[in-house]
mmCIF file of C-alpha atoms in Angstrom:
data_model
loop_
_atom_site.group_PDB
_atom_site.id
_atom_site.type_symbol
_atom_site.label_atom_id
_atom_site.label_comp_id
_atom_site.label_asym_id
_atom_site.label_seq_id
_atom_site.Cartn_x
_atom_site.Cartn_y
_atom_site.Cartn_z
ATOM 1 C CA MET A 14 23.282 11.912 -20.373
ATOM 2 C CA LYS A 15 26.184 9.042 -21.426
ATOM 3 C CA ILE A 16 25.735 11.370 -24.884
ATOM 4 C CA LEU A 17 26.488 14.886 -22.858
ATOM 5 C CA ALA A 18 29.098 13.995 -21.182
ATOM 6 C CA SER A 19 30.595 11.917 -24.409
ATOM 7 C CA LEU A 20 30.793 15.578 -26.469
ATOM 8 C CA ARG A 21 34.149 17.144 -26.661
ATOM 9 C CA PRO A 22 33.817 21.429 -25.300
ATOM 10 C CA GLY A 23 31.710 23.560 -28.602
ATOM 11 C CA SER A 24 30.214 20.640 -30.017
ATOM 12 C CA ARG A 25 26.087 20.196 -29.915
ATOM 13 C CA PHE A 26 23.782 17.609 -29.600
ATOM 14 C CA TYR A 27 20.596 18.327 -31.367
ATOM 15 C CA TYR A 28 17.641 16.434 -30.343
ATOM 16 C CA ALA A 29 13.612 16.548 -30.789
ATOM 17 C CA PRO A 30 11.092 16.442 -29.059
ATOM 18 C CA SER A 31 12.707 19.255 -26.098
ATOM 19 C CA LEU A 32 12.959 17.989 -22.701
ATOM 20 C CA PRO A 33 12.210 21.092 -20.564
ATOM 21 C CA PHE A 34 11.880 18.670 -17.440
ATOM 22 C CA ILE A 35 15.202 17.367 -18.134
ATOM 23 C CA GLU A 36 17.030 20.615 -19.582
ATOM 24 C CA GLN A 37 16.371 21.966 -16.465
ATOM 25 C CA TRP A 38 18.481 20.092 -14.754
ATOM 26 C CA LEU A 39 21.795 20.975 -16.117
ATOM 27 C CA ASP A 40 24.708 22.620 -15.567
ATOM 28 C CA LYS A 41 24.213 25.639 -16.724
ATOM 29 C CA THR A 42 28.517 26.147 -16.124
ATOM 30 C CA ARG A 43 28.895 22.587 -18.439
ATOM 31 C CA PHE A 44 26.350 23.380 -20.659
ATOM 32 C CA ASN A 45 23.912 25.449 -22.911
ATOM 33 C CA VAL A 46 20.650 24.562 -23.655
ATOM 34 C CA ILE A 47 18.577 26.606 -27.159
ATOM 35 C CA SER A 48 15.305 26.127 -27.258
ATOM 36 C CA HIS A 49 13.051 26.148 -30.778
ATOM 37 C CA TYR A 50 9.767 26.565 -30.390
ATOM 38 C CA ASP A 51 8.129 27.000 -34.476
ATOM 39 C CA ASN A 52 4.735 27.144 -33.922
ATOM 40 C CA PRO A 53 2.723 27.906 -30.272
ATOM 41 C CA GLY A 54 1.709 24.386 -29.218
ATOM 42 C CA GLN A 55 3.876 22.179 -31.425
ATOM 43 C CA TYR A 56 6.678 20.037 -29.917
ATOM 44 C CA GLY A 57 9.717 22.193 -30.152
ATOM 45 C CA SER A 58 13.470 20.997 -31.026
ATOM 46 C CA SER A 59 16.564 21.584 -28.228
ATOM 47 C CA THR A 60 20.433 21.849 -28.609
ATOM 48 C CA ILE A 61 22.902 21.833 -26.425
ATOM 49 C CA GLU A 62 25.631 22.630 -26.422
ATOM 50 C CA LYS A 63 29.480 21.852 -24.567
ATOM 51 C CA LEU A 64 30.788 24.325 -23.640
ATOM 52 C CA SER A 65 34.493 25.016 -23.746
ATOM 53 C CA HIS A 66 37.323 25.678 -21.411
ATOM 54 C CA GLU A 67 37.077 29.119 -21.823
ATOM 55 C CA ALA A 68 33.617 29.890 -21.767
ATOM 56 C CA ILE A 69 33.017 28.773 -18.455
ATOM 57 C CA ILE A 70 36.132 31.349 -17.724
ATOM 58 C CA LYS A 71 34.441 33.899 -18.595
ATOM 59 C CA GLN A 72 31.128 32.735 -17.052
#
């Protein structure tokens, strides 16, 4: 969580494998999660973007 807190608005954190059991608890007003699964049944990767103040207002 410290990594995500340190992100600047609009920046992204890329990692593998995906952690859907953690990603589901992220604040959707602050973070956008994109999961990538190229091959079904394989481990995927994820991108978490910290939303900018402007993006939060649009929601």
